[in-house]
Short mmCIF file of C-alpha atoms in Angstrom, two decimals:
data_model
loop_
_atom_site.label_atom_id
_atom_site.label_comp_id
_atom_site.label_asym_id
_atom_site.label_seq_id
_atom_site.Cartn_x
_atom_site.Cartn_y
_atom_site.Cartn_z
CA MET V 1 -57.18 86.02 -21.71
CA ALA V 2 -58.09 83.18 -24.06
CA THR V 3 -54.36 82.42 -24.34
CA ARG V 4 -54.14 81.51 -20.63
CA ARG V 5 -54.42 77.86 -19.59
CA ALA V 6 -55.17 76.05 -16.34
CA LEU V 7 -52.27 73.58 -15.96
CA HIS V 8 -52.07 71.68 -12.67
CA PHE V 9 -52.43 71.62 -8.90
CA VAL V 10 -49.39 70.91 -6.74
CA PHE V 11 -49.74 68.41 -3.88
CA LYS V 12 -47.10 67.61 -1.27
CA VAL V 13 -46.99 63.85 -0.70
CA GLY V 14 -45.38 61.90 2.13
CA ASN V 15 -45.69 58.39 0.69
CA ARG V 16 -44.95 57.94 -3.01
CA PHE V 17 -45.98 54.27 -3.11
CA GLN V 18 -49.50 54.83 -1.76
CA THR V 19 -49.90 58.07 -3.69
CA THR V 20 -48.85 56.46 -6.99
CA HIS V 21 -51.26 53.60 -6.36
CA PHE V 22 -54.14 56.07 -5.87
CA TYR V 23 -53.54 58.24 -8.94
CA ARG V 24 -52.46 55.43 -11.25
CA ASP V 25 -54.65 52.50 -10.20
CA VAL V 26 -57.69 54.11 -8.55
CA LEU V 27 -58.18 57.28 -10.60
CA GLY V 28 -56.65 55.72 -13.73
CA MET V 29 -54.21 58.54 -14.49
CA LYS V 30 -50.94 58.09 -16.39
CA ILE V 31 -47.43 58.98 -15.21
CA LEU V 32 -46.62 61.82 -17.62
CA ARG V 33 -43.08 62.65 -16.44
CA HIS V 34 -40.88 62.27 -13.38
CA GLU V 35 -37.96 64.47 -12.33
CA GLU V 36 -35.50 64.31 -9.41
CA PHE V 37 -33.82 67.38 -7.88
CA GLU V 38 -30.86 67.54 -5.52
CA GLU V 39 -31.84 70.82 -3.88
CA GLY V 40 -34.95 72.91 -3.21
CA CYS V 41 -36.71 74.85 -5.97
CA LYS V 42 -36.00 78.60 -6.43
CA ALA V 43 -39.76 79.17 -6.62
CA THR V 44 -40.46 76.83 -3.63
CA CYS V 45 -42.33 74.40 -5.91
CA ASN V 46 -41.65 71.69 -3.30
CA GLY V 47 -42.58 73.93 -0.36
CA PRO V 48 -40.18 75.68 2.02
CA TYR V 49 -37.63 72.83 1.98
CA ASP V 50 -34.00 72.91 0.83
CA GLY V 51 -33.19 69.23 0.41
CA LYS V 52 -33.55 66.54 -2.23
CA TRP V 53 -37.04 66.23 -3.73
CA SER V 54 -38.91 64.83 -6.71
CA LYS V 55 -41.74 65.94 -8.97
CA THR V 56 -44.15 63.55 -10.67
CA MET V 57 -46.80 64.79 -13.12
CA VAL V 58 -49.88 62.58 -13.40
CA GLY V 59 -52.98 63.05 -15.52
CA PHE V 60 -55.49 61.55 -17.93
CA GLY V 61 -53.56 62.78 -20.95
CA PRO V 62 -50.87 65.21 -22.16
CA GLU V 63 -50.38 68.45 -20.25
CA ASP V 64 -51.09 70.45 -23.42
CA ASP V 65 -54.81 69.79 -23.08
CA HIS V 66 -55.39 68.16 -19.67
CA PHE V 67 -55.38 69.55 -16.14
CA VAL V 68 -52.99 67.36 -14.17
CA ALA V 69 -51.57 66.87 -10.67
CA GLU V 70 -48.00 67.67 -9.68
CA LEU V 71 -46.89 65.39 -6.85
CA THR V 72 -43.93 66.79 -4.94
CA TYR V 73 -42.07 64.47 -2.59
CA ASN V 74 -39.49 65.77 -0.12
CA TYR V 75 -37.12 63.01 0.95
CA GLY V 76 -37.25 62.50 4.71
CA ILE V 77 -40.65 64.12 5.26
CA GLY V 78 -43.44 61.64 5.95
CA ASP V 79 -46.57 63.74 6.28
CA TYR V 80 -48.02 67.25 6.11
CA LYS V 81 -50.70 68.87 8.24
CA LEU V 82 -53.90 69.61 6.33
CA GLY V 83 -55.61 73.00 6.55
CA ASN V 84 -59.06 73.99 5.30
CA ASP V 85 -57.76 75.69 2.14
CA PHE V 86 -58.06 72.87 -0.43
CA MET V 87 -61.64 71.60 -0.68
CA GLY V 88 -61.26 69.06 -3.47
CA ILE V 89 -60.91 68.20 -7.14
CA THR V 90 -64.00 67.03 -9.02
CA LEU V 91 -63.75 64.68 -11.97
CA ALA V 92 -66.20 62.80 -14.17
CA SER V 93 -65.17 59.15 -14.33
CA SER V 94 -67.36 56.12 -13.79
CA GLN V 95 -64.16 54.13 -14.45
CA ALA V 96 -62.45 55.62 -11.37
CA ILE V 97 -65.46 54.64 -9.24
CA SER V 98 -65.33 51.13 -10.65
CA ASN V 99 -61.56 50.96 -9.97
CA ALA V 100 -62.05 52.16 -6.39
CA ARG V 101 -64.68 49.52 -5.71
CA LYS V 102 -62.55 46.78 -7.22
CA LEU V 103 -59.53 47.83 -5.17
CA GLU V 104 -61.66 48.40 -2.04
CA TRP V 105 -60.59 52.03 -1.88
CA PRO V 106 -63.02 53.90 0.46
CA LEU V 107 -65.86 55.75 -1.29
CA ASN V 108 -68.65 57.77 0.30
CA GLU V 109 -71.69 58.80 -1.77
CA VAL V 110 -72.29 62.46 -0.85
CA ALA V 111 -74.92 63.22 -3.51
CA GLU V 112 -76.68 61.15 -6.13
CA GLY V 113 -73.95 59.77 -8.40
CA VAL V 114 -71.17 61.73 -6.64
CA PHE V 115 -68.63 59.91 -4.49
CA GLU V 116 -66.10 61.44 -2.13
CA THR V 117 -62.75 59.74 -1.73
CA GLU V 118 -59.36 60.72 -0.35
CA ALA V 119 -55.88 60.55 -1.78
CA PRO V 120 -53.13 59.56 0.67
CA GLY V 121 -52.48 62.60 2.84
CA GLY V 122 -56.21 63.36 3.10
CA TYR V 123 -56.71 65.38 -0.11
CA LYS V 124 -60.36 65.09 -1.19
CA PHE V 125 -61.57 64.04 -4.63
CA TYR V 126 -65.17 64.00 -5.86
CA LEU V 127 -65.94 61.39 -8.52
CA GLN V 128 -69.03 61.83 -10.69
CA ASN V 129 -70.44 58.53 -11.91
CA ARG V 130 -70.59 59.41 -15.60
CA SER V 131 -68.40 59.61 -18.65
CA PRO V 132 -66.69 62.97 -19.23
CA LEU V 133 -68.32 65.28 -21.79
CA GLN V 134 -64.86 66.50 -22.85
CA SER V 135 -61.52 64.78 -23.35
CA ASP V 136 -60.31 65.75 -19.87
CA PRO V 137 -62.32 64.25 -16.99
CA VAL V 138 -60.98 66.83 -14.49
CA LEU V 139 -63.77 69.40 -14.09
CA LYS V 140 -62.83 71.76 -11.28
CA VAL V 141 -60.55 72.56 -8.33
CA THR V 142 -62.32 73.95 -5.25
CA LEU V 143 -60.54 76.37 -2.92
CA ALA V 144 -61.85 77.96 0.27
CA VAL V 145 -62.11 81.77 0.49
CA SER V 146 -62.98 84.02 3.42
CA ASP V 147 -64.53 86.84 1.36
CA LEU V 148 -66.08 85.74 -1.93
CA GLN V 149 -66.47 89.22 -3.41
CA LYS V 150 -62.88 90.17 -2.62
CA SER V 151 -61.65 86.91 -4.18
CA LEU V 152 -63.81 87.40 -7.28
CA ASN V 153 -62.34 90.85 -7.73
CA TYR V 154 -58.83 89.34 -7.59
CA TRP V 155 -59.38 86.31 -9.82
CA SER V 156 -61.69 87.97 -12.34
CA HIS V 157 -60.68 91.64 -12.40
CA LEU V 158 -56.92 91.23 -11.86
CA LEU V 159 -56.25 87.75 -13.30
CA GLY V 160 -58.83 87.98 -16.08
CA MET V 161 -60.85 84.85 -15.37
CA LYS V 162 -64.39 84.63 -16.70
CA ILE V 163 -67.13 84.09 -14.08
CA TYR V 164 -69.23 81.14 -15.25
CA GLU V 165 -71.48 80.81 -12.20
CA LYS V 166 -72.08 82.82 -9.05
CA ASP V 167 -74.35 81.88 -6.15
CA GLU V 168 -74.50 84.49 -3.37
CA GLU V 169 -76.68 82.30 -1.18
CA LYS V 170 -74.30 79.33 -1.27
CA GLN V 171 -71.29 81.66 -1.33
CA ARG V 172 -69.69 79.98 -4.31
CA ALA V 173 -68.49 80.94 -7.78
CA LEU V 174 -67.08 79.07 -10.77
CA LEU V 175 -64.39 80.69 -12.91
CA GLY V 176 -62.18 79.72 -15.83
CA TYR V 177 -60.15 80.89 -18.79
CA ALA V 178 -61.99 78.80 -21.39
CA ASP V 179 -65.10 76.62 -21.70
CA ASN V 180 -63.09 73.45 -22.34
CA GLN V 181 -60.61 73.94 -19.46
CA CYS V 182 -60.68 72.81 -15.84
CA LYS V 183 -62.49 75.45 -13.76
CA LEU V 184 -61.64 77.08 -10.43
CA GLU V 185 -64.44 76.99 -7.86
CA LEU V 186 -64.26 79.45 -4.97
CA GLN V 187 -66.25 78.41 -1.90
CA GLY V 188 -66.86 80.91 0.88
CA ILE V 189 -66.25 79.66 4.42
CA LYS V 190 -66.75 81.23 7.83
CA GLY V 191 -63.52 82.39 9.42
CA ALA V 192 -59.98 82.42 8.11
CA VAL V 193 -58.44 80.14 5.50
CA ASP V 194 -55.77 77.94 7.12
CA HIS V 195 -53.09 76.56 4.79
CA ALA V 196 -51.22 74.54 7.46
CA SER V 197 -48.14 72.78 6.00
CA ALA V 198 -49.88 70.73 3.28
CA PHE V 199 -50.76 73.85 1.28
CA GLY V 200 -50.72 73.40 -2.48
CA ARG V 201 -50.40 75.68 -5.47
CA ILE V 202 -52.46 76.11 -8.63
CA ALA V 203 -50.64 76.76 -11.91
CA PHE V 204 -51.60 78.54 -15.12
CA SER V 205 -49.69 79.45 -18.25
CA CYS V 206 -49.70 82.66 -20.25
CA PRO V 207 -47.59 83.95 -23.14
CA GLN V 208 -44.10 84.59 -21.74
CA LYS V 209 -44.22 88.27 -22.74
CA GLU V 210 -47.18 88.78 -20.33
CA LEU V 211 -45.23 87.72 -17.21
CA PRO V 212 -43.48 91.10 -16.55
CA ASP V 213 -46.80 92.92 -17.11
CA LEU V 214 -48.56 90.59 -14.69
CA GLU V 215 -45.90 91.22 -12.05
CA ASP V 216 -46.17 95.00 -12.61
CA LEU V 217 -49.96 94.85 -12.28
CA MET V 218 -49.70 93.07 -8.93
CA LYS V 219 -47.18 95.65 -7.69
CA ARG V 220 -49.47 98.53 -8.71
CA GLU V 221 -52.43 96.87 -6.99
CA ASN V 222 -50.39 96.17 -3.83
CA GLN V 223 -50.98 92.44 -4.15
CA LYS V 224 -48.62 89.81 -2.82
CA ILE V 225 -45.83 88.49 -5.05
CA LEU V 226 -44.23 85.43 -3.43
CA THR V 227 -41.53 84.94 -6.09
CA PRO V 228 -40.77 87.70 -8.61
CA LEU V 229 -40.07 86.66 -12.20
CA VAL V 230 -37.45 83.90 -12.10
CA SER V 231 -36.04 81.23 -14.45
CA LEU V 232 -36.34 77.61 -13.32
CA ASP V 233 -34.05 74.89 -14.68
CA THR V 234 -34.93 71.22 -15.04
CA PRO V 235 -31.91 68.99 -15.78
CA GLY V 236 -31.93 68.04 -19.48
CA LYS V 237 -35.17 69.91 -20.18
CA ALA V 238 -36.44 73.39 -21.08
CA THR V 239 -35.90 76.35 -18.73
CA VAL V 240 -39.14 78.11 -17.85
CA GLN V 241 -39.92 81.53 -16.44
CA VAL V 242 -42.43 81.86 -13.60
CA VAL V 243 -44.02 84.41 -11.28
CA ILE V 244 -45.57 83.15 -8.04
CA LEU V 245 -48.46 85.15 -6.59
CA ALA V 246 -50.79 84.84 -3.60
CA ASP V 247 -54.49 85.71 -3.64
CA PRO V 248 -56.20 87.59 -0.74
CA ASP V 249 -56.44 84.34 1.26
CA GLY V 250 -52.84 83.30 0.59
CA HIS V 251 -53.56 80.64 -2.05
CA GLU V 252 -50.37 80.22 -4.07
CA ILE V 253 -50.66 80.82 -7.82
CA CYS V 254 -47.96 80.07 -10.37
CA PHE V 255 -47.95 81.72 -13.80
CA VAL V 256 -45.47 80.18 -16.22
CA GLY V 257 -44.43 81.22 -19.73
CA ASP V 258 -46.47 79.02 -22.06
CA GLU V 259 -43.99 78.54 -24.89
CA ALA V 260 -41.18 77.02 -22.80
CA PHE V 261 -43.62 75.16 -20.59
CA ARG V 262 -45.04 73.28 -23.60
CA GLU V 263 -41.49 72.06 -24.25
CA LEU V 264 -40.85 71.13 -20.61
CA SER V 265 -44.20 69.38 -20.19
CA LYS V 266 -43.95 66.97 -23.12
CA MET V 267 -44.94 63.49 -22.02
CA ASP V 268 -41.88 61.37 -21.23
CA PRO V 269 -42.32 57.71 -22.26
CA LYS V 270 -39.72 56.86 -19.59
CA GLY V 271 -41.66 58.69 -16.86
CA ARG V 272 -43.21 55.62 -15.29
CA LYS V 273 -39.90 53.74 -15.16
CA LEU V 274 -38.07 56.77 -13.75
CA LEU V 275 -40.64 56.99 -10.93
CA ASP V 276 -40.55 53.24 -10.24
CA ASP V 277 -36.72 53.29 -10.18
CA ALA V 278 -36.67 56.30 -7.84
CA MET V 279 -39.12 54.62 -5.45
CA ALA V 280 -37.08 51.39 -5.50
CA ALA V 281 -33.87 53.33 -4.75
CA ASP V 282 -35.47 55.34 -1.93
CA LYS V 283 -34.55 53.45 1.24
CA SER V 284 -35.61 56.25 3.59
CA ASP V 285 -38.61 54.33 5.02
CA GLU V 286 -36.35 51.36 5.84
CA TRP V 287 -33.70 53.65 7.36
CA PHE V 288 -36.21 55.26 9.73
CA ALA V 289 -37.90 51.93 10.56
CA LYS V 290 -34.57 50.28 11.42
CA ARG V 291 -33.80 53.06 13.86
CA ASN V 292 -37.34 52.98 15.25
CA LYS V 293 -37.83 56.61 14.21
CA LEU V 294 -40.57 58.46 12.37
CA LYS V 295 -39.99 60.65 9.36
CA ALA V 296 -40.35 64.37 10.03
CA SER V 297 -43.72 66.08 9.62
CA GLY V 298 -43.80 68.93 7.12
#
């Protein structure tokens, strides 16, 4: 499984201006690429919505060797209800803490040298006050699970992730595909995992030839397949093949063919301008304000 890579986490965002400010100016990430779509994604990348939407990839470096965030914006939808499914992303960056203080972005020290902050929409980030030991400061994504052992069986036995740490007492485990990649932390909670409408999706790549086998494995094991193997087009860019799965708690998981994805995910030097132009052209906030209306909730 050494050929599999952790790629990104998908967030639904209701306000692109505030969200861009947080990722770009507070965390210090770069705009890697920006794409606009006229209709909903065949693999529901933007959630269960049919209309116009955009995708912005942000990260500390190229997607080939950095775990990044995919920000999906559905025109006309202003906010999404948070569940208890996504518990946070942890990154090592004293620079981000310094940026947050300078910009007066709220920080709360939750452990020595660890600060909790929130992206617009309420998504939690944990900033460690140190320099990263590797080129990518993003260390782990934490997801809530209702049955740790059942989830470990799924992620390790079926998806082939290595278990790096396991703590029965604290009901947590740390998994990954490689030492130098962003890890997945599973945190046991009491009760059910609630995804609400803000639910995200975690993405990994694998050699394209493995996708049909992965889908077959999930069928044999009676696991949930949300979107069977499908090709996704991006205007003017590479077409990729994906399979979308769901773990025992309903966390969405995208596996994409690595070869085409490396083509699609090349950093676009025009990405920042494309995003800025799209935000300037988006008059939806003004339209709703003029009519004294609120945007829809997701």
